[in-house]
Amino acid sequence: MKQREKTVSILDRLSWSVQPPKGLIKGCYYREEARFSSCFNGDLGHLGVLEVVVDDGRIVMVEFNEQCSPTYYMRHFQNVDKRLSDYSFFQASKERTAVTGVVLVNGITSVEKQMVAANRLTGDFDLVAGASNSIKRSMLPLAEKIAARMSVPSPARYYGLSKELEPGVTGRLQIVTEAGKIVWLFYDEIFADTQEEISDPELKQYYRQSKYHCPDYISTSGAGFNNLSDLITVSVLKHQNLLGLIDLPYTEEDNRAPEWDRYLSLARPLQEEMVKDGVWKPADYLPVLDSTVLSVHVMTANDGRPLHLLELEYPDFTYKPGQFVMIQNQGDGFHWSYPYMIYEGTDRGLKVIAAKNSSLFPLATGAGTAIWGANGIGCTPGTNAVFVAEPATIHLLAPLIHFCASPTLILIGSESAVPKELLPSVTHFVSDGSQALKHLTDGPDAVYMALNVPVLESIMNCADDSLKERTTVFASTRIGCGIGACKSCYLHSPDIQMGIPVCCNGPYLPFNMIDFEKDRKCFQTFK
């Protein structure tokens, strides 16, 4: 059993700093994270995160953070950041710290400075005795992983800015962009290392901590500082707008959270820098629209399986084939929003197909919805494209078939299971993937597939390289927001560091882009 350690008072003998690097830092961004030091079966262990920024061949920032295990023996510190919370003060009250004279942050910052000065992540470093366990078990192994990748410039770009907001309080805004989008953002305010530097008497107690990570920090706004910080992250990732404070609370003139203007004082110069460098520019804001169901057309297969073609109100709607919209049923009770492929545009809005198990299926003319989009990249099938679907997935492929001038459909299933309105004049009915493959071996035409993973693999495991190269598949991950913010739809990628946001890069993706071994469980099953 763990022995309770005696409490001592040695704070006056210790010194550590939690201050971020001042000014602007930018460059190629590398990140690795991993759990370590699991104590028992089922214990996730602590989470180590290492971030490195390289500019023009020089390491300009190394930062290691550690989050306590969710099963940590003190509930107060479960899932808490060790660097910017009161964890170091807790360490300063322990007998073992009285012996070593250092806390974890001392060891971390020492190695960080050495790595930057030596311009390397591997090799020998002087470790602070008594504050090196996390460094040996997590920081250095993560550094080796990043070092192995640094021969190739990262596609992710880091922009960080820190400045004093008031005496003793430093604001810090960090942004990562990739492929023209902001993919990560974090805003925090860090207190000075000594109480004497902090002018506000009420804030002196929080020295050597940050507002986001201090468990005891009391916000003067209507929500916790950590919640406000998380909300600005969600807003920016969703709308790709740094300065609009879109969908955020406490923005009214008579009830405005002071955090917003402090954040904006950092966001404005960072936006100018990113636009100047050409890595990102603000997107036009596309609001969530309150919409109405204008009409419902019932399409019924011979076996009785129904699909509903709904027309939704959306003035001046524009889209590309293969894009989708997020729609929320605004009826009684709460309903999640779900993605729906755009079947076609109309002079009053757009049409989508709702399957029987979808949230839109029960809606009648006049029902209310909330809608945003169009989302995704979209794709334009060639004149003679070939499409492969099952009855359960035909609604996903129907918009592309509808757009194609001379489509050929290979349906793996019975003719009686699909409404005739959705079957092109050239349709081949087959019983399984091996039969479908016989229709796909010849010709240069592009192939589009919307299939459940086992059926897809029954075809592609036997396909030649040519077929794999010209095949695009519907990536049926769970899209939660439609704009890359929630990350529920992300897939692994060897090329995109943060992963593939299906809702932004898809939903139709090249077959060869998807790693089915890693991401098999991410795909939904359609019945």
XYZ file of C-alpha atoms in Angstrom:
527
model
C 0.000 0.000 0.000
C 1.117 3.563 -0.667
C 2.449 5.237 2.485
C 1.263 8.731 3.309
C 4.241 11.044 3.003
C 4.930 13.574 5.713
C 4.142 17.170 4.918
C 6.940 19.716 5.166
C 7.246 23.430 4.446
C 10.137 24.210 2.096
C 8.518 26.582 -0.398
C 10.909 29.383 0.503
C 13.834 27.147 -0.555
C 12.451 26.396 -4.034
C 12.316 28.342 -7.259
C 10.756 27.433 -10.601
C 9.297 29.322 -13.555
C 6.136 28.730 -15.568
C 6.544 31.712 -17.887
C 6.009 31.095 -21.618
C 8.471 32.397 -24.216
C 7.754 36.076 -24.847
C 6.993 37.524 -28.260
C 6.228 35.765 -31.541
C 7.300 32.202 -32.279
C 6.493 30.502 -35.560
C 7.684 27.578 -37.641
C 7.086 23.945 -38.549
C 5.153 22.186 -35.791
C 5.805 18.700 -34.465
C 3.839 17.010 -31.701
C 3.901 13.610 -30.018
C 1.951 12.348 -27.034
C 1.745 9.054 -25.163
C 0.606 7.621 -21.854
C 3.209 6.255 -19.447
C 3.721 4.906 -15.915
C 0.546 2.844 -15.681
C 0.261 1.448 -12.147
C -2.308 -1.330 -12.614
C -4.450 -3.033 -15.239
C -6.924 -0.449 -16.467
C -4.870 2.555 -15.356
C -4.189 4.762 -18.377
C -1.152 6.347 -16.757
C 0.048 9.928 -17.028
C -0.149 11.719 -20.384
C 3.039 13.236 -21.751
C 2.852 15.764 -24.597
C 5.906 17.162 -26.377
C 5.684 20.040 -28.847
C 8.572 21.261 -30.983
C 8.754 24.234 -33.355
C 11.488 24.498 -35.996
C 12.146 27.625 -38.051
C 14.753 27.766 -40.821
C 16.558 24.709 -39.491
C 16.690 25.918 -35.889
C 14.682 24.580 -32.974
C 12.957 27.664 -31.585
C 10.629 26.046 -29.047
C 10.514 22.821 -27.072
C 7.689 22.403 -24.588
C 6.794 19.330 -22.538
C 3.592 19.064 -20.541
C 2.381 16.238 -18.362
C -1.181 15.525 -17.284
C -1.804 13.431 -14.185
C -3.383 10.033 -14.612
C -7.202 9.949 -14.322
C -6.672 7.475 -11.455
C -4.096 9.602 -9.597
C -4.153 8.898 -5.871
C -5.194 12.483 -5.073
C -8.521 13.296 -6.682
C -7.647 17.000 -6.808
C -4.933 16.279 -9.386
C -6.674 13.677 -11.548
C -6.357 14.763 -15.224
C -4.675 17.988 -14.073
C -1.724 19.602 -15.860
C 1.370 19.357 -13.667
C 3.178 22.365 -15.115
C 0.620 25.149 -14.811
C -1.553 23.984 -11.908
C -0.726 23.969 -8.186
C 0.948 20.561 -8.568
C 4.415 22.058 -8.001
C 3.201 23.597 -4.732
C 1.973 20.138 -3.739
C 5.431 18.748 -4.543
C 6.959 21.521 -2.465
C 5.203 20.154 0.623
C 6.708 16.661 0.396
C 9.679 15.164 2.225
C 11.321 13.838 -0.948
C 11.309 17.357 -2.410
C 13.040 18.621 0.718
C 15.851 16.195 -0.112
C 16.166 17.044 -3.834
C 15.380 20.747 -3.651
C 13.592 20.703 -7.024
C 10.143 20.117 -8.506
C 9.189 18.531 -11.825
C 9.064 21.877 -13.650
C 12.728 22.491 -12.807
C 13.740 19.326 -14.626
C 11.482 19.955 -17.621
C 12.554 23.544 -18.260
C 16.224 22.625 -17.873
C 16.075 20.017 -20.656
C 13.915 22.262 -22.863
C 16.538 25.018 -22.714
C 19.339 22.559 -23.475
C 17.518 21.187 -26.522
C 16.945 24.656 -27.951
C 20.527 25.765 -27.256
C 22.043 22.600 -28.788
C 19.520 22.546 -31.660
C 18.874 18.837 -31.159
C 16.333 16.582 -29.456
C 18.459 13.492 -28.897
C 21.786 12.725 -27.271
C 22.981 13.414 -23.750
C 21.421 16.114 -21.616
C 22.088 17.102 -18.018
C 19.102 15.898 -16.012
C 18.153 17.534 -12.735
C 18.512 14.927 -10.006
C 15.184 14.293 -8.330
C 13.119 15.686 -11.202
C 13.945 13.325 -14.036
C 11.466 10.409 -13.914
C 8.956 11.965 -16.319
C 11.790 13.180 -18.523
C 13.296 9.706 -18.864
C 9.985 7.875 -19.237
C 8.142 10.324 -21.456
C 9.877 13.492 -22.633
C 13.009 11.894 -24.098
C 11.180 8.978 -25.823
C 8.759 11.463 -27.387
C 11.711 13.618 -28.462
C 13.243 10.640 -30.257
C 10.009 10.107 -32.194
C 9.900 13.734 -33.285
C 13.607 13.766 -34.167
C 13.026 10.839 -36.527
C 10.440 12.929 -38.413
C 12.272 16.234 -38.576
C 14.186 15.429 -41.769
C 10.895 16.152 -43.551
C 9.337 19.585 -42.954
C 6.027 19.266 -41.137
C 2.932 20.419 -43.054
C 1.643 21.875 -39.772
C 2.644 25.462 -38.960
C 2.786 26.899 -35.439
C 2.099 30.511 -34.493
C 2.424 31.527 -30.851
C 2.348 34.945 -29.224
C 2.769 35.933 -25.577
C 2.600 39.397 -24.055
C 1.870 41.040 -20.718
C -1.809 41.931 -20.342
C -1.486 43.602 -16.949
C 1.228 43.607 -14.287
C 1.859 39.981 -13.390
C -0.433 38.381 -16.002
C 0.801 37.177 -19.411
C -1.577 36.229 -22.207
C -0.592 33.402 -24.534
C -2.300 32.395 -27.784
C -1.118 29.348 -29.724
C -2.399 28.360 -33.169
C -1.571 25.476 -35.506
C -2.528 25.599 -39.182
C -2.470 22.829 -41.753
C -3.634 22.735 -45.369
C -4.950 26.290 -45.108
C -7.063 25.690 -41.985
C -6.638 26.364 -38.289
C -6.611 22.882 -36.772
C -5.692 23.738 -33.155
C -5.942 26.815 -30.957
C -5.346 27.389 -27.262
C -5.643 30.594 -25.238
C -4.431 30.944 -21.657
C -3.325 33.600 -19.183
C -0.306 32.832 -16.994
C 0.423 34.433 -13.651
C 3.887 35.704 -12.737
C 6.391 33.593 -10.823
C 6.198 35.796 -7.714
C 3.343 37.440 -5.872
C 5.168 40.768 -5.868
C 4.906 41.004 -9.665
C 1.088 40.699 -9.616
C -0.638 44.032 -9.040
C -4.179 42.771 -8.371
C -4.322 41.626 -4.714
C -7.013 39.028 -5.466
C -4.797 37.345 -8.066
C -1.599 37.077 -6.029
C -2.631 33.680 -4.647
C -2.462 32.164 -8.148
C 1.207 32.920 -8.820
C 3.147 30.301 -10.835
C -0.115 28.957 -12.289
C -2.351 29.693 -15.264
C -6.022 30.589 -15.321
C -6.884 27.588 -17.482
C -5.051 24.951 -15.448
C -5.411 26.284 -11.900
C -8.165 24.122 -10.315
C -9.022 26.849 -7.797
C -9.061 29.917 -10.054
C -12.281 31.926 -9.674
C -13.454 33.654 -12.846
C -15.224 37.009 -12.690
C -17.153 36.235 -15.886
C -20.297 34.144 -16.157
C -18.314 30.964 -16.819
C -15.002 29.445 -15.819
C -11.959 30.712 -17.691
C -11.252 27.190 -18.941
C -14.776 26.985 -20.391
C -14.407 30.335 -22.152
C -11.064 29.226 -23.578
C -12.582 25.986 -24.847
C -15.473 27.904 -26.415
C -13.176 30.210 -28.381
C -11.319 27.138 -29.639
C -14.540 25.525 -30.854
C -15.713 28.767 -32.464
C -12.478 29.375 -34.378
C -12.123 25.794 -35.574
C -15.742 25.712 -36.664
C -15.924 29.071 -38.440
C -12.226 29.669 -39.291
C -12.714 33.182 -37.967
C -10.293 34.447 -35.312
C -11.840 37.827 -34.587
C -15.604 37.410 -34.955
C -16.324 35.813 -31.537
C -18.982 33.846 -33.388
C -21.579 31.962 -31.295
C -19.820 32.975 -28.043
C -21.593 34.074 -24.839
C -20.942 37.280 -22.907
C -20.164 39.382 -25.976
C -22.864 42.015 -25.348
C -21.571 45.497 -24.573
C -23.165 45.607 -21.110
C -22.176 42.050 -20.176
C -18.933 41.454 -22.046
C -16.395 39.004 -20.671
C -13.024 40.811 -20.367
C -11.300 37.656 -21.603
C -12.565 38.284 -25.156
C -10.748 41.604 -25.604
C -7.591 40.226 -24.013
C -7.735 37.300 -26.414
C -8.341 39.650 -29.372
C -5.241 41.680 -28.504
C -3.219 38.556 -29.356
C -5.431 37.196 -32.131
C -5.200 40.322 -34.301
C -1.392 40.355 -34.729
C -1.320 36.577 -35.188
C -3.946 36.827 -37.916
C -1.883 39.482 -39.690
C 1.197 37.264 -39.485
C -0.551 34.152 -40.809
C -2.213 36.033 -43.664
C 1.118 37.653 -44.556
C 2.800 34.222 -44.633
C -0.018 32.795 -46.751
C -0.748 29.857 -44.436
C -4.314 30.868 -43.557
C -6.929 33.490 -44.243
C -10.292 34.055 -42.545
C -13.212 32.178 -44.025
C -16.463 33.871 -44.827
C -18.830 33.145 -41.968
C -21.598 30.727 -42.937
C -24.235 30.880 -40.196
C -26.545 28.165 -38.952
C -29.856 28.697 -40.755
C -33.316 28.026 -39.358
C -34.998 26.165 -42.204
C -38.346 24.600 -43.048
C -39.206 21.375 -44.854
C -40.873 22.521 -48.071
C -41.889 19.126 -49.443
C -41.477 15.391 -48.864
C -41.435 12.872 -51.709
C -41.721 9.226 -50.683
C -39.673 6.737 -52.706
C -40.527 3.105 -51.991
C -38.680 0.007 -53.185
C -40.629 -3.066 -54.298
C -39.742 -4.812 -51.045
C -41.318 -1.927 -49.104
C -38.134 -0.185 -48.042
C -38.826 3.607 -48.049
C -36.611 6.628 -48.567
C -37.763 10.233 -48.226
C -36.587 12.985 -50.571
C -36.958 16.235 -48.618
C -36.752 19.739 -50.020
C -35.445 22.250 -47.478
C -35.641 26.016 -47.567
C -32.245 27.702 -48.025
C -32.176 30.993 -49.995
C -29.316 31.416 -52.488
C -27.898 27.988 -51.654
C -24.793 26.930 -53.607
C -22.875 23.654 -53.513
C -20.690 21.221 -55.421
C -21.614 17.580 -56.150
C -20.418 15.322 -53.344
C -20.792 17.943 -50.613
C -23.109 17.580 -47.626
C -25.030 19.691 -45.147
C -25.441 19.269 -41.403
C -29.105 19.201 -40.393
C -30.717 19.144 -36.964
C -34.331 18.178 -36.393
C -35.853 21.073 -34.436
C -38.869 19.099 -33.263
C -39.819 18.180 -29.708
C -36.911 17.269 -27.455
C -33.224 17.380 -28.261
C -31.868 15.949 -31.522
C -28.248 15.630 -32.631
C -27.232 17.113 -35.961
C -26.306 14.666 -38.733
C -24.741 14.929 -42.193
C -26.910 14.532 -45.291
C -25.599 14.324 -48.832
C -26.959 17.070 -51.092
C -29.076 15.405 -53.774
C -29.644 18.559 -55.807
C -30.220 22.283 -55.515
C -33.598 23.905 -56.206
C -34.791 27.445 -56.742
C -35.955 27.451 -53.103
C -33.081 25.576 -51.451
C -31.888 21.997 -51.667
C -32.957 18.360 -51.525
C -31.564 15.541 -49.377
C -32.445 11.858 -49.015
C -33.380 10.562 -45.570
C -33.188 6.846 -44.782
C -35.756 5.253 -42.483
C -33.495 5.270 -39.420
C -32.459 8.932 -39.817
C -33.634 11.860 -37.699
C -35.191 13.613 -40.718
C -37.244 10.657 -41.939
C -40.330 11.369 -39.751
C -40.508 15.043 -40.728
C -43.460 16.364 -42.695
C -43.905 19.512 -44.754
C -43.610 22.574 -42.522
C -41.333 20.958 -39.943
C -38.479 23.066 -38.603
C -34.782 22.258 -38.967
C -31.419 23.920 -38.422
C -28.963 23.573 -41.292
C -25.379 24.598 -42.081
C -23.233 23.972 -45.128
C -22.420 23.131 -47.807
C -19.535 21.230 -46.200
C -16.739 19.065 -47.532
C -14.758 19.357 -50.731
C -17.119 17.733 -53.202
C -16.183 15.812 -56.332
C -17.242 15.859 -59.960
C -17.760 12.417 -61.544
C -16.705 12.027 -65.144
C -19.226 11.480 -67.920
C -18.973 7.677 -67.756
C -18.267 7.118 -64.076
C -19.014 3.762 -62.457
C -20.783 3.561 -59.094
C -20.912 0.659 -56.625
C -23.442 0.543 -53.791
C -25.584 -1.675 -51.592
C -29.298 -1.048 -51.041
C -28.465 0.272 -47.562
C -25.989 2.818 -48.948
C -27.683 3.911 -52.176
C -28.800 7.225 -50.608
C -25.135 8.165 -50.107
C -24.224 7.578 -53.748
C -27.466 8.747 -55.373
C -26.424 12.447 -55.527
C -23.318 11.623 -57.586
C -25.263 9.246 -59.827
C -27.882 11.955 -60.312
C -25.188 14.429 -61.385
C -23.368 12.071 -63.784
C -24.343 12.252 -67.481
C -23.939 8.526 -68.299
C -23.635 6.620 -65.028
C -23.229 2.879 -64.594
C -24.391 1.445 -61.280
C -23.300 -1.889 -59.854
C -25.734 -2.766 -57.084
C -24.662 -5.501 -54.690
C -28.101 -6.721 -53.703
C -31.616 -7.182 -54.988
C -33.281 -4.890 -57.511
C -36.391 -4.950 -55.334
C -34.524 -3.280 -52.435
C -33.963 0.096 -54.159
C -36.576 2.609 -55.367
C -36.660 2.653 -59.152
C -36.232 6.450 -59.189
C -32.650 5.983 -57.993
C -31.590 3.338 -60.525
C -29.867 4.637 -63.683
C -30.678 3.032 -67.026
C -27.433 1.044 -66.901
C -27.528 -0.960 -63.681
C -25.941 -4.341 -63.010
C -27.326 -6.382 -60.113
C -24.811 -8.728 -58.472
C -24.875 -10.901 -55.392
C -21.490 -10.139 -53.815
C -18.194 -8.293 -54.110
C -16.527 -10.887 -56.305
C -19.302 -10.515 -58.874
C -18.994 -6.729 -58.707
C -15.254 -6.956 -59.345
C -15.878 -8.589 -62.719
C -17.506 -5.361 -63.913
C -14.615 -3.218 -62.672
C -11.520 -4.832 -64.131
C -11.533 -3.020 -67.465
C -11.543 0.608 -68.507
C -10.095 3.903 -67.298
C -13.331 5.287 -65.874
C -13.436 6.665 -62.347
C -15.141 4.444 -59.763
C -17.140 5.689 -56.767
C -18.104 3.312 -53.964
C -20.406 3.668 -50.972
C -20.217 0.324 -49.181
C -20.002 -1.192 -45.750
C -16.361 -1.985 -44.951
C -16.586 -5.818 -45.225
C -18.173 -5.564 -48.677
C -15.677 -2.913 -49.764
C -12.776 -5.104 -48.689
C -14.211 -8.129 -50.482
C -13.712 -6.135 -53.686
C -10.562 -4.164 -53.038
C -8.550 -7.002 -51.478
C -8.650 -8.614 -54.918
C -8.357 -5.409 -56.954
C -5.291 -4.484 -58.977
C -3.379 -1.242 -58.446
C -5.124 0.440 -61.367
C -8.566 -0.038 -59.837
C -7.371 1.150 -56.436
C -5.899 4.295 -58.001
C -9.136 5.288 -59.745
C -11.495 4.415 -56.885
C -13.001 6.988 -54.536
C -14.937 5.753 -51.501
C -17.472 7.247 -49.134
C -15.745 7.512 -45.735
C -18.603 6.745 -43.377
C -17.029 8.093 -40.190
C -19.146 9.744 -37.515
C -19.327 13.399 -38.517
C -20.426 15.438 -35.518
C -19.968 19.095 -36.462
C -19.240 19.156 -40.190
C -16.416 21.682 -40.008
C -13.458 19.863 -38.413
C -13.848 21.169 -34.862
C -14.989 18.109 -32.899
C -12.504 15.675 -34.533
C -14.958 12.759 -34.274
C -14.510 11.996 -37.984
C -10.697 12.178 -38.179
C -8.719 9.317 -39.760
C -5.031 8.462 -39.451
C -2.702 9.833 -42.116
C 1.027 9.457 -42.812
C 1.019 12.869 -44.502
C -1.300 15.052 -42.410
C 0.034 15.333 -38.869
C -3.286 16.051 -37.163
C -5.091 13.377 -39.200
C -7.642 13.529 -42.025
C -10.770 15.562 -41.177
C -13.299 13.657 -43.293
C -15.868 16.418 -42.979
C -13.417 18.921 -44.490
C -11.470 16.734 -46.949
C -14.306 14.389 -47.911
C -16.698 12.763 -47.377
C -15.513 11.006 -50.548
C -11.809 10.143 -50.300
C -9.352 8.301 -52.567
C -9.305 4.639 -51.559
C -5.514 4.661 -51.178
C -5.703 7.496 -48.649
C -7.495 5.364 -46.034
C -5.707 2.977 -43.658
C -8.403 0.397 -42.968
C -6.180 -1.516 -40.553
C -6.002 1.481 -38.197
C -9.408 2.997 -38.848
C -11.745 0.048 -39.408
C -13.658 0.765 -36.200
C -14.238 4.396 -37.229
C -16.650 3.449 -40.005
C -20.385 3.149 -39.520
C -22.422 0.169 -40.662
C -25.510 0.792 -42.787
C -28.352 -1.727 -42.630
